[in-house]
mmCIF file of C-alpha atoms in Angstrom:
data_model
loop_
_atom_site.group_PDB
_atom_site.id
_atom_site.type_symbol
_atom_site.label_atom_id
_atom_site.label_comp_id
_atom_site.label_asym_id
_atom_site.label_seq_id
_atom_site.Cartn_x
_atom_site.Cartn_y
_atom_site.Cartn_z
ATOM 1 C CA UNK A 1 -16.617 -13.569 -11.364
ATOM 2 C CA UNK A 2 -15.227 -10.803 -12.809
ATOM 3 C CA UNK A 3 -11.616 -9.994 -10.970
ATOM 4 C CA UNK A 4 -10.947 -6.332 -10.633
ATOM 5 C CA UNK A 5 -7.603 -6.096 -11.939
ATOM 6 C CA UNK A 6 -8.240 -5.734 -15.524
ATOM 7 C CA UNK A 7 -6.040 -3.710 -17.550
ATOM 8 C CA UNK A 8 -3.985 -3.288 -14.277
ATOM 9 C CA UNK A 9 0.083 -3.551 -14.989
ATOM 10 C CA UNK A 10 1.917 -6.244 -14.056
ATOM 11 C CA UNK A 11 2.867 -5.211 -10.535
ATOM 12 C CA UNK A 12 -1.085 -5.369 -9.631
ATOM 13 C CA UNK A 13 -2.257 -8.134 -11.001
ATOM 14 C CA UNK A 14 -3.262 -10.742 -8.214
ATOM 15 C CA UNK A 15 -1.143 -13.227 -8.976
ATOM 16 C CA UNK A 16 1.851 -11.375 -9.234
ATOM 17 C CA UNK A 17 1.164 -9.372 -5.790
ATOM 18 C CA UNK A 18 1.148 -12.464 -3.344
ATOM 19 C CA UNK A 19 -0.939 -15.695 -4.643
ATOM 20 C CA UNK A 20 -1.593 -19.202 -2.426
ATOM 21 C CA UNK A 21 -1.081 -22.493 -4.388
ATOM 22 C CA UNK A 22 -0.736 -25.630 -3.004
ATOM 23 C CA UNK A 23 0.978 -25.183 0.206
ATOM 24 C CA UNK A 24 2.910 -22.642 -0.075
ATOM 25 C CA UNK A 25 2.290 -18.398 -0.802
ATOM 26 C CA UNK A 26 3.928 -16.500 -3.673
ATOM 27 C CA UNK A 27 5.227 -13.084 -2.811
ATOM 28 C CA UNK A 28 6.314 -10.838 -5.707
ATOM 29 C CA UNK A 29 9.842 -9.316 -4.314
ATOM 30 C CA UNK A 30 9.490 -5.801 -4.987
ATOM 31 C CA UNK A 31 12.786 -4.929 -3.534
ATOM 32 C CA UNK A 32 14.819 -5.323 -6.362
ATOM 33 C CA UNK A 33 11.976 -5.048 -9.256
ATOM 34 C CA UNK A 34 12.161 -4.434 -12.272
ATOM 35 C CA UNK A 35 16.147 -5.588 -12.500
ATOM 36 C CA UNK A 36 14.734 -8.809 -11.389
ATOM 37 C CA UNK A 37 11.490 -10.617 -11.319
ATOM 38 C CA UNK A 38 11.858 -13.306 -8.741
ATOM 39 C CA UNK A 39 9.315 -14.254 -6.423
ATOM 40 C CA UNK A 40 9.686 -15.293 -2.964
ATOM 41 C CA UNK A 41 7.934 -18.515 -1.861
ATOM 42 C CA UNK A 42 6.749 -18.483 1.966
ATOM 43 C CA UNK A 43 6.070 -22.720 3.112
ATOM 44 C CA UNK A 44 5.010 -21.219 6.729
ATOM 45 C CA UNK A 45 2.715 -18.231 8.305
ATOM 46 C CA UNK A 46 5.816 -17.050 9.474
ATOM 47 C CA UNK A 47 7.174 -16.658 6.712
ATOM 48 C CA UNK A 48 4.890 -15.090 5.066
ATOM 49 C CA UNK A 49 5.148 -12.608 7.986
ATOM 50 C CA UNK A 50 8.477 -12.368 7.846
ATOM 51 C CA UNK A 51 8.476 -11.437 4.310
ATOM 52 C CA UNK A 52 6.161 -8.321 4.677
ATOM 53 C CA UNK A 53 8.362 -7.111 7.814
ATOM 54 C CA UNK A 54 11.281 -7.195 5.480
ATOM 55 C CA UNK A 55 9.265 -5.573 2.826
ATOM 56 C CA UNK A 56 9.415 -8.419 0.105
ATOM 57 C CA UNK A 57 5.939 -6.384 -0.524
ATOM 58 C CA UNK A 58 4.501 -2.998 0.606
ATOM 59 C CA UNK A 59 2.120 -0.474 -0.036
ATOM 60 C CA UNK A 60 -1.238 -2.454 0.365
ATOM 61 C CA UNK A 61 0.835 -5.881 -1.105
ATOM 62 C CA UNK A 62 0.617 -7.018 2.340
ATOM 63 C CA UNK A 63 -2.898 -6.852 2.655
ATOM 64 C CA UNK A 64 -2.912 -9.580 0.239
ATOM 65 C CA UNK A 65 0.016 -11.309 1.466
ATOM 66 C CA UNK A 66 -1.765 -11.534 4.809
ATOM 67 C CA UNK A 67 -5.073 -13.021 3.290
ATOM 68 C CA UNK A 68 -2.624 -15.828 1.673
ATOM 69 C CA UNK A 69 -0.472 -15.929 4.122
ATOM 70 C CA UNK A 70 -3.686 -17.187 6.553
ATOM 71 C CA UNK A 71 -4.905 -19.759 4.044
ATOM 72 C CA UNK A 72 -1.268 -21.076 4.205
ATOM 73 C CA UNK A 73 -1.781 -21.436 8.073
ATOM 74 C CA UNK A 74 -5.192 -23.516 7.716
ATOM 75 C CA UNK A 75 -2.874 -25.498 5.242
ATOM 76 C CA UNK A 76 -0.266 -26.257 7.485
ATOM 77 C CA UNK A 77 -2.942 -27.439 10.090
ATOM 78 C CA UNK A 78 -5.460 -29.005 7.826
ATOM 79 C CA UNK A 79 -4.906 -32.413 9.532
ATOM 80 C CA UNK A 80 -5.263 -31.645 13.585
ATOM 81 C CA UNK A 81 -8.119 -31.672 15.521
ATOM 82 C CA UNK A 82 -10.713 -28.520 14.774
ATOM 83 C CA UNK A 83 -10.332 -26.758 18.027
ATOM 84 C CA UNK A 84 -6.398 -26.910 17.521
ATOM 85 C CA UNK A 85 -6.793 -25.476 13.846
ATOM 86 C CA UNK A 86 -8.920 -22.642 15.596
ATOM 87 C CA UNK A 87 -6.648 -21.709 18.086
ATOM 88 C CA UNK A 88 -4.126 -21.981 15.234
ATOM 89 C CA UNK A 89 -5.620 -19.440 12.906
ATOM 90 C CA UNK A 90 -6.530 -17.058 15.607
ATOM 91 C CA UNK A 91 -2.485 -17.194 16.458
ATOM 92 C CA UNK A 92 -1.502 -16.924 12.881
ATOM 93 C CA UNK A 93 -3.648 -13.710 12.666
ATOM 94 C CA UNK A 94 -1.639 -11.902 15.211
ATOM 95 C CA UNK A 95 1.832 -13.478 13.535
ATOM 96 C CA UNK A 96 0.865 -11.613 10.663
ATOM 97 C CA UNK A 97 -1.809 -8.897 11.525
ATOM 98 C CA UNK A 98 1.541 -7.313 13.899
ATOM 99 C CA UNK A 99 4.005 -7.955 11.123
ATOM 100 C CA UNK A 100 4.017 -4.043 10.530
ATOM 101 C CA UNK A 101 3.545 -1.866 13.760
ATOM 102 C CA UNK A 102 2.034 0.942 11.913
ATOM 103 C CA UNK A 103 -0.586 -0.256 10.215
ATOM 104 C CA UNK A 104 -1.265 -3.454 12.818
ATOM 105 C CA UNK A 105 -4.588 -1.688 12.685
ATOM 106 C CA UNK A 106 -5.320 -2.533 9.085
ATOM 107 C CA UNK A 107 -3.602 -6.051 8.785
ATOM 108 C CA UNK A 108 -5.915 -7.279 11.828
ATOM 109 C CA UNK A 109 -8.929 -6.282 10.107
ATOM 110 C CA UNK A 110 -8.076 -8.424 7.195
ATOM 111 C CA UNK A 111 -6.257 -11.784 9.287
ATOM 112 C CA UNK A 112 -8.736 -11.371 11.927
ATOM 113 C CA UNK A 113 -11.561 -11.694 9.371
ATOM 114 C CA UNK A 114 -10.160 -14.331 7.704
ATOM 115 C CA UNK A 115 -9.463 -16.297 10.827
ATOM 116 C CA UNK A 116 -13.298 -16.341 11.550
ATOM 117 C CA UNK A 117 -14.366 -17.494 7.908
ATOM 118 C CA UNK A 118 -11.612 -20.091 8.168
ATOM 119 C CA UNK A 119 -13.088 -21.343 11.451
ATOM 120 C CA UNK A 120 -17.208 -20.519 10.754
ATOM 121 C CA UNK A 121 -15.899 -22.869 7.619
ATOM 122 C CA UNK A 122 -14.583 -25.720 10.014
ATOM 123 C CA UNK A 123 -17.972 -25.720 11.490
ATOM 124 C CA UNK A 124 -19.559 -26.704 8.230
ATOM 125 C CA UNK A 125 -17.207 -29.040 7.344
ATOM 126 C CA UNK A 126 -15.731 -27.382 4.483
ATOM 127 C CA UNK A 127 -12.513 -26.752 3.948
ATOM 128 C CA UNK A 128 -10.601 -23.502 5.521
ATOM 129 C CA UNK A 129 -7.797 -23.153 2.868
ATOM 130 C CA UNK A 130 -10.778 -22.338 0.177
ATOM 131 C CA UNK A 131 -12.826 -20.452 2.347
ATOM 132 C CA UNK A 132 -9.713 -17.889 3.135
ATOM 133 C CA UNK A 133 -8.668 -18.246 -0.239
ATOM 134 C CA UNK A 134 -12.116 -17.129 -1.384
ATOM 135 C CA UNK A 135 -12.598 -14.352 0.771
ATOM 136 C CA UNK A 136 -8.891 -12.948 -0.004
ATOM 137 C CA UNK A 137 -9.885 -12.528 -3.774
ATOM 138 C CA UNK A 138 -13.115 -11.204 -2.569
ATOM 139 C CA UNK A 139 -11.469 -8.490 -0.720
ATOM 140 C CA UNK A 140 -9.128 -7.680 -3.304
ATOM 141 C CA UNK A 141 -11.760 -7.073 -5.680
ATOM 142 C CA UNK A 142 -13.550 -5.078 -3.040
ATOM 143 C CA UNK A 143 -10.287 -3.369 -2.200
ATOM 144 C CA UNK A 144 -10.004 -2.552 -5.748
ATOM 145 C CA UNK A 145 -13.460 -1.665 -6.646
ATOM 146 C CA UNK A 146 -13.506 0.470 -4.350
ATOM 147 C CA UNK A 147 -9.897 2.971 -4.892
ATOM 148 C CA UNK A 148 -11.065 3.127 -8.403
ATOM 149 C CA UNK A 149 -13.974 4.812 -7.241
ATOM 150 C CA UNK A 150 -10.965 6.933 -5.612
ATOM 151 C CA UNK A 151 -9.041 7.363 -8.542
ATOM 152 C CA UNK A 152 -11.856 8.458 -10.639
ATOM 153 C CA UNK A 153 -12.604 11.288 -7.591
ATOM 154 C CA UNK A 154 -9.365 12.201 -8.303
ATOM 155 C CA UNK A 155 -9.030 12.187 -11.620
ATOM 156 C CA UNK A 156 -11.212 15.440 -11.565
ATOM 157 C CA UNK A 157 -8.411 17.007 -9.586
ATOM 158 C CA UNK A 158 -6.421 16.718 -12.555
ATOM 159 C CA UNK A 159 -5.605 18.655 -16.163
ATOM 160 C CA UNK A 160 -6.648 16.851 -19.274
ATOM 161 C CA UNK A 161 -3.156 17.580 -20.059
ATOM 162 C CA UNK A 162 -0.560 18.408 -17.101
ATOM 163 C CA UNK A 163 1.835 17.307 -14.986
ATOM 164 C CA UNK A 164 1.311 14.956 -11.845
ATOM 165 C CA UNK A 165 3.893 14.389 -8.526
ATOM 166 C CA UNK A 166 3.625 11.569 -7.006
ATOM 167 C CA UNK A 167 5.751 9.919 -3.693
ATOM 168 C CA UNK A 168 6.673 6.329 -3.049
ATOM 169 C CA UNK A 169 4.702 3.452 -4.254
ATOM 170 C CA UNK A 170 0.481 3.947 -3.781
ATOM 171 C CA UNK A 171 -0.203 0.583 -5.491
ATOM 172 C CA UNK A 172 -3.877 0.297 -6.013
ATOM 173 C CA UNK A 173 -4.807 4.354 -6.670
ATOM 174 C CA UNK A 174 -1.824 4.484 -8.784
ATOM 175 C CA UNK A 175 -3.248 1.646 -10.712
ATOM 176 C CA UNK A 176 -6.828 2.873 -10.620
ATOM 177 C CA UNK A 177 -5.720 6.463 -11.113
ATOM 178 C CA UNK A 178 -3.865 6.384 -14.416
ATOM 179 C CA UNK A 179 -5.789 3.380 -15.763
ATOM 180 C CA UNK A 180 -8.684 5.787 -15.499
ATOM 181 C CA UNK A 181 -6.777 8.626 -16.656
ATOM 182 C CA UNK A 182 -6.115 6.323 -19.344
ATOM 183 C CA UNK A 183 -9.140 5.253 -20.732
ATOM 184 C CA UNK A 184 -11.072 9.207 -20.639
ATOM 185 C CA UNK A 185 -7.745 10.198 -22.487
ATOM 186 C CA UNK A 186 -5.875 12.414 -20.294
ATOM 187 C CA UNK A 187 -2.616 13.012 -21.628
ATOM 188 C CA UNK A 188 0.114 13.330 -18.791
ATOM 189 C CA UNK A 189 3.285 14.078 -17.418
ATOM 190 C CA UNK A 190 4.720 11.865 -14.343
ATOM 191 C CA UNK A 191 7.237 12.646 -12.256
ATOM 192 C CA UNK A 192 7.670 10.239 -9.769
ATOM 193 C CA UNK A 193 10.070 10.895 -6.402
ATOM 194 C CA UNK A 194 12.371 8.453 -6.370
ATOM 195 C CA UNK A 195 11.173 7.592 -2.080
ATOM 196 C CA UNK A 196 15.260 6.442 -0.558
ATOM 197 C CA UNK A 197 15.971 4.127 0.861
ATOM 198 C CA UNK A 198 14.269 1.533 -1.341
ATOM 199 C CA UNK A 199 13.706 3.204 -4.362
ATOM 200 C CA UNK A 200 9.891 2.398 -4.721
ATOM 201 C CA UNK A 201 8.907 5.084 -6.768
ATOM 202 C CA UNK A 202 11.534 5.088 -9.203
ATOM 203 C CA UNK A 203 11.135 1.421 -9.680
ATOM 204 C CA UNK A 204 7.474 0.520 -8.361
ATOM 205 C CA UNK A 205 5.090 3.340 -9.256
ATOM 206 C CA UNK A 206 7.200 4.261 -12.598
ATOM 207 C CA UNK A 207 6.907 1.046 -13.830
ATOM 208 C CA UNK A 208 3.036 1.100 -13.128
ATOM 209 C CA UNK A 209 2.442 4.369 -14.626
ATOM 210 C CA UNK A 210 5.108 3.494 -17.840
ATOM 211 C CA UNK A 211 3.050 0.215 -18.473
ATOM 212 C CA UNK A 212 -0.263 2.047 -18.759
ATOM 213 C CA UNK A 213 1.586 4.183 -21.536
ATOM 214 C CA UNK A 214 2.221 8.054 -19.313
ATOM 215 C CA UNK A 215 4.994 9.792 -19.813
ATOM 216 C CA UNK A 216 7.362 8.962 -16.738
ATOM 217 C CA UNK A 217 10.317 10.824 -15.202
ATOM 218 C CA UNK A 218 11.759 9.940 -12.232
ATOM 219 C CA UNK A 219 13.761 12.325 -10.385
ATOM 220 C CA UNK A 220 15.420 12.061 -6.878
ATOM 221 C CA UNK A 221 14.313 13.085 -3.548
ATOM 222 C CA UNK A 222 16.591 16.515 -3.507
ATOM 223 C CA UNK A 223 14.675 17.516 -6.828
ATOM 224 C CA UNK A 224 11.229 18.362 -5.404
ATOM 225 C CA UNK A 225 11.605 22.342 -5.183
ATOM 226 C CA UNK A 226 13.570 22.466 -8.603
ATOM 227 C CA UNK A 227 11.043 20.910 -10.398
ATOM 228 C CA UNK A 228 8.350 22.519 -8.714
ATOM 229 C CA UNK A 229 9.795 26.048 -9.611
ATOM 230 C CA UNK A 230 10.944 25.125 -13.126
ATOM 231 C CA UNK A 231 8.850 21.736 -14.331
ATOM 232 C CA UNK A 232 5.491 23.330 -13.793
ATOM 233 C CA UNK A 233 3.598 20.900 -11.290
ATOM 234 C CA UNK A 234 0.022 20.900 -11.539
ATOM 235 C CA UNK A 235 -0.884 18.583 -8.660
ATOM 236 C CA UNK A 236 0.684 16.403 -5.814
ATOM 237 C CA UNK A 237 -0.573 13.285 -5.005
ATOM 238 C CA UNK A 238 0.044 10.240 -2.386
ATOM 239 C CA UNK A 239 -1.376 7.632 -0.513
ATOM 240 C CA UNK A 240 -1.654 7.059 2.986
ATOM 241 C CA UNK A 241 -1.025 4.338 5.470
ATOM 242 C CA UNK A 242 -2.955 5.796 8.129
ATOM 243 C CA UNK A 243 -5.415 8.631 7.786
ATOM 244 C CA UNK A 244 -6.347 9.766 11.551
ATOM 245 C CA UNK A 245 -10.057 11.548 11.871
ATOM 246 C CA UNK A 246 -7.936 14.949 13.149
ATOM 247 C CA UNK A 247 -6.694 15.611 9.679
ATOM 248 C CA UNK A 248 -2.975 14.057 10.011
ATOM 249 C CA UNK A 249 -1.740 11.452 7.846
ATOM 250 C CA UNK A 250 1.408 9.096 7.939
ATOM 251 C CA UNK A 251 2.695 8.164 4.611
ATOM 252 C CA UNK A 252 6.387 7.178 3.597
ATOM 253 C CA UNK A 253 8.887 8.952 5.082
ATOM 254 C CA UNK A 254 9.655 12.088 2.693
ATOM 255 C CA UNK A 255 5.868 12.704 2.361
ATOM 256 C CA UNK A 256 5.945 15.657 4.668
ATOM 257 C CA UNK A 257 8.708 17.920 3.014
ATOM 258 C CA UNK A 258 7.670 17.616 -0.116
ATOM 259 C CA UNK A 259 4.216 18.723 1.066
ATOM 260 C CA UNK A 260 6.014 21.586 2.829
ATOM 261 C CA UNK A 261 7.542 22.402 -0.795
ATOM 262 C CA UNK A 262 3.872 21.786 -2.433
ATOM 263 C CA UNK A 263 2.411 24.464 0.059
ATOM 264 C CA UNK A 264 5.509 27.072 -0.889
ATOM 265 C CA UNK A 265 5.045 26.968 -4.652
ATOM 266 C CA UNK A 266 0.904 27.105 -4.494
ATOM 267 C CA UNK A 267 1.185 22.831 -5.286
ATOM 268 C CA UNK A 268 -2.281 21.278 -4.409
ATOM 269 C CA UNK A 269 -1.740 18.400 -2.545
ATOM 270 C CA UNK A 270 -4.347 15.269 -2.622
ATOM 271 C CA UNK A 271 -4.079 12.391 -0.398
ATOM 272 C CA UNK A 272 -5.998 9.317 -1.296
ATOM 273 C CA UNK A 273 -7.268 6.782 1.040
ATOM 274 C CA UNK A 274 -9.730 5.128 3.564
ATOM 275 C CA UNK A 275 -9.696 7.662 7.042
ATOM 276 C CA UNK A 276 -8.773 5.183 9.814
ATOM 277 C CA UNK A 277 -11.678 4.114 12.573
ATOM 278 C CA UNK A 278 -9.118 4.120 15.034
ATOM 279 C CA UNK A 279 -6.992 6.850 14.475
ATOM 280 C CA UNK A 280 -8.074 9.932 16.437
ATOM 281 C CA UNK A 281 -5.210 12.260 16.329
ATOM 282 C CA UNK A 282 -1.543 12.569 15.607
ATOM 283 C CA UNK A 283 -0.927 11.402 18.948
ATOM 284 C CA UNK A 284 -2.467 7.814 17.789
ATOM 285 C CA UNK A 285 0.034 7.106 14.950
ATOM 286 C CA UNK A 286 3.010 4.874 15.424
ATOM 287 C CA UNK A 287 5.890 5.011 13.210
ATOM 288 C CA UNK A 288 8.305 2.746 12.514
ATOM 289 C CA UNK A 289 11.565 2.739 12.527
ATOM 290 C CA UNK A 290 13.440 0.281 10.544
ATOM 291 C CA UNK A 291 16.637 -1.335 10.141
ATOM 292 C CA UNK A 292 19.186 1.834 9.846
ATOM 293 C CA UNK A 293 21.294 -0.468 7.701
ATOM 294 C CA UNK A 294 19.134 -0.285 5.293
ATOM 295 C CA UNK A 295 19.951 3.792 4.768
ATOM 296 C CA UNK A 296 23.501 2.833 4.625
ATOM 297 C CA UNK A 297 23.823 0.314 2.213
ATOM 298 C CA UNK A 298 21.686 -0.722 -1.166
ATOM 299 C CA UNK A 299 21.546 -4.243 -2.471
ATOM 300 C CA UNK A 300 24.294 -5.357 0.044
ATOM 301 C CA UNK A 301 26.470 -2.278 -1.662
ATOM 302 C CA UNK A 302 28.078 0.405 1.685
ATOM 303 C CA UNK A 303 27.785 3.857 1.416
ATOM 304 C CA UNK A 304 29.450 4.673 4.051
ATOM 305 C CA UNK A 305 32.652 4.301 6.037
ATOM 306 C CA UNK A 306 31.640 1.264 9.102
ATOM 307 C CA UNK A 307 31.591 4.117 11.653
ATOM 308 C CA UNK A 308 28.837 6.232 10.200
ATOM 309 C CA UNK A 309 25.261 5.785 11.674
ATOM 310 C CA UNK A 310 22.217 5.818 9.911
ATOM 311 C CA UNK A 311 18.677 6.179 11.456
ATOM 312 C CA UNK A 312 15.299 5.105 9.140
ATOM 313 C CA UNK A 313 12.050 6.085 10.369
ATOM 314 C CA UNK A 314 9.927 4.307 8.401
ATOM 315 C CA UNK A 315 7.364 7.172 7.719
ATOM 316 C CA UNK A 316 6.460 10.425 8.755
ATOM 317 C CA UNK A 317 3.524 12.697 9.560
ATOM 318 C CA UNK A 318 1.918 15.554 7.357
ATOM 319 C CA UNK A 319 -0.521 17.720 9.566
ATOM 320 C CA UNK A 320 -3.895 18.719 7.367
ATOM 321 C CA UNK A 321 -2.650 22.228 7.359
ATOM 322 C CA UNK A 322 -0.068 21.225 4.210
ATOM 323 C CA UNK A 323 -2.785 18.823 2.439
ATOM 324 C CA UNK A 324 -5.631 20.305 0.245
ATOM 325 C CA UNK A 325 -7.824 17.241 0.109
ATOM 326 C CA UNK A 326 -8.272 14.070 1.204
ATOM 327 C CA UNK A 327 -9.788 11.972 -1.720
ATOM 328 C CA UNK A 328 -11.943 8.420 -0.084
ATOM 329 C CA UNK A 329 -14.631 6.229 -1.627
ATOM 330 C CA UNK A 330 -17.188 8.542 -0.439
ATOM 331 C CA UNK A 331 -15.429 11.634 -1.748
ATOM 332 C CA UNK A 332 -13.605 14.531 -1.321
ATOM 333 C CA UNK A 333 -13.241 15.728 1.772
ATOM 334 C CA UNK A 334 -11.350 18.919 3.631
ATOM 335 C CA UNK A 335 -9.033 17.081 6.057
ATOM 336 C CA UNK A 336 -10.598 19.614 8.817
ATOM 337 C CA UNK A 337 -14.136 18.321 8.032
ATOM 338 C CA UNK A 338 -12.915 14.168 8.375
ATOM 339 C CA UNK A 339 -15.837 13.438 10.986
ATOM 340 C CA UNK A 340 -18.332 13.574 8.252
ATOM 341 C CA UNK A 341 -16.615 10.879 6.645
ATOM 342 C CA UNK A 342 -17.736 8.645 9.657
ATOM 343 C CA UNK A 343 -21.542 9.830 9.848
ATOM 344 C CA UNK A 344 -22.556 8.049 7.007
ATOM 345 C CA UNK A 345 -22.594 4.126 7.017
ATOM 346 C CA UNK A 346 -19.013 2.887 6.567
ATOM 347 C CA UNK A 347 -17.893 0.685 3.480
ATOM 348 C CA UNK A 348 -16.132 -2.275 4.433
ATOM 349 C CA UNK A 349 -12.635 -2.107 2.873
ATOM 350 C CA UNK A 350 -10.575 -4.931 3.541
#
């Protein structure tokens, strides 16, 4: 089987996203890469859930993390009855599926799938660890097969030779994008927004787009309309965590204003992604809000005096009236016209 990940950089290749081996699940910490590559090892489901609440991974890293993460819970049951290592996956799929509020939605898709191969494997008599294992790498390369289909859509968007903006951390399209852009020989310049409070853009999707050889500047979140006005942007781009049929999108917080800045200077924005089943409206989105600690300190270092609040929603929502295109495995599409999306037979993404 060919995997999917060739020529990806390091920070998307399987193993170093979240792996299972022997009893326990690997989780590349991507809160303080690249200063240090350490990974965290997860010896429970809960764990493993833990780890993508605290954002050990993100981006779609927990979509893989919860695929492992579930063939770590048939591990850790491997030796009860089979209707307690049922009940015990199906559990273990809403540890992890919920481990995120805002994109529950998702996660479930992928634990609750793997929950049923795990159990329709019990039946046979075969063992549930490799059946969930199996299926995991399965829907990575599906996952993956599938955004480069994305990338190369958007590719099109692009300038042989110009200048790209990107926000936070889109892990697979970034990957997909540029290793496209790559190999037809498109020669360009990345700025990436740095995305406070954890800093995934300057260190995730830089280091992603500087391993594929680009040209990579990252600049901080203040520095949007400056560049804009003086750097010559040719095209903004970001991922989504939820794409809602109405047009609205949540990404990471900082998403909207830079669209708001994209829209002032004439800045075509592009959002890639899968439109959400589920997601009707605005009014259907959840957003998290997150630990406001983390806004007032970095890497256990204060920013503040102790009597200064912080508040850290965890994303925010851009309406379709900012975003010039939303770019899916099917196409591109107008994020007024999203319904068409769903009138042709759906691809099954995770």
């Amino acid at each position: 089987m060919q995997r999917a990940d060739y020529d990806m950089p390091f920070l998307l290749q399987y193993e170093n996203v979240a792996w299972y081996e022997e009893g326990k699940v690997r989780i590349l910490d991507r809160r303080i890469y690249p200063t240090e590559i350490i990974f965290v090892e997860c010896h429970t489901h809960q764990e493993v859930a833990q780890a993508i609440t605290d954002m050990v991974t993100q981006s779609a890293g927990p979509y893989t993390a919860a695929g492992m993460g579930m063939a770590l819970a048939a591990y850790e049951v491997k030796d009860l009855p089979i209707d307690e290592q049922k009940d015990y996956l199906d559990k273990a799929a809403h540890t992890i599926g919920y481990a995120r509020p805002t994109t529950a939605n998702r996660m479930t898709q992928i634990t609750e799938n793997c929950a049923n191969v795990g159990k329709l494997a019990l039946d046979h008599g075969t063992s549930a660890i490799e059946a969930i294992f199996n299926t995991t790498i399965d829907s990575l390369n599906r996952r993956y097969t599938i955004m480069d289909k994305v990338g190369c859509t958007l590719l099109k968007q692009l300038p042989k030779k110009g200048s790209v903006l990107t926000q936070c951390f889109g892990e697979t399209i970034i990957g997909t994008l540029f290793r496209a852009a790559k190999k037809e020989g498109y020669e360009l310049e990345v700025y990436c927004a740095e995305t406070r409070p954890y800093f995934q853009g300057a260190r995730l999707t830089a280091s992603c787009v500087a391993d594929l050889g680009f040209s990579t500047t990252v600049v901080t979140d203040n520095m949007i309309a400056y560049i804009m006005e003086n750097k010559g942007i040719d095209v903004f781009t970001s991922a989504a965590d939820t794409i809602a049929r109405d047009g609205h999108i949540a990404n990471k917080i900082g998403t909207n204003q830079i669209a708001i800045l994209a829209q002032h200077y004439e800045v075509p924005y592009y959002v890639t992604g899968i439109p959400d089943t589920d997601k009707f409206g605005r009014e259907d989105i959840v957003i998290e809000e997150r630990d406001p600690q983390q806004v007032l300190e970095y890497r256990g270092i204060k920013n503040t005096l102790p009597s200064v609040k912080g508040i850290y929603p965890s994303f925010d929502i851009t309406p379709p009236s900012r975003i010039s295109g939303i770019v899916t495995d099917k196409g591109l599409y107008s994020p007024y016209d999203l319904a068409t999306y769903f009138t042709h037979e759906q691809t099954r993404f995770y």
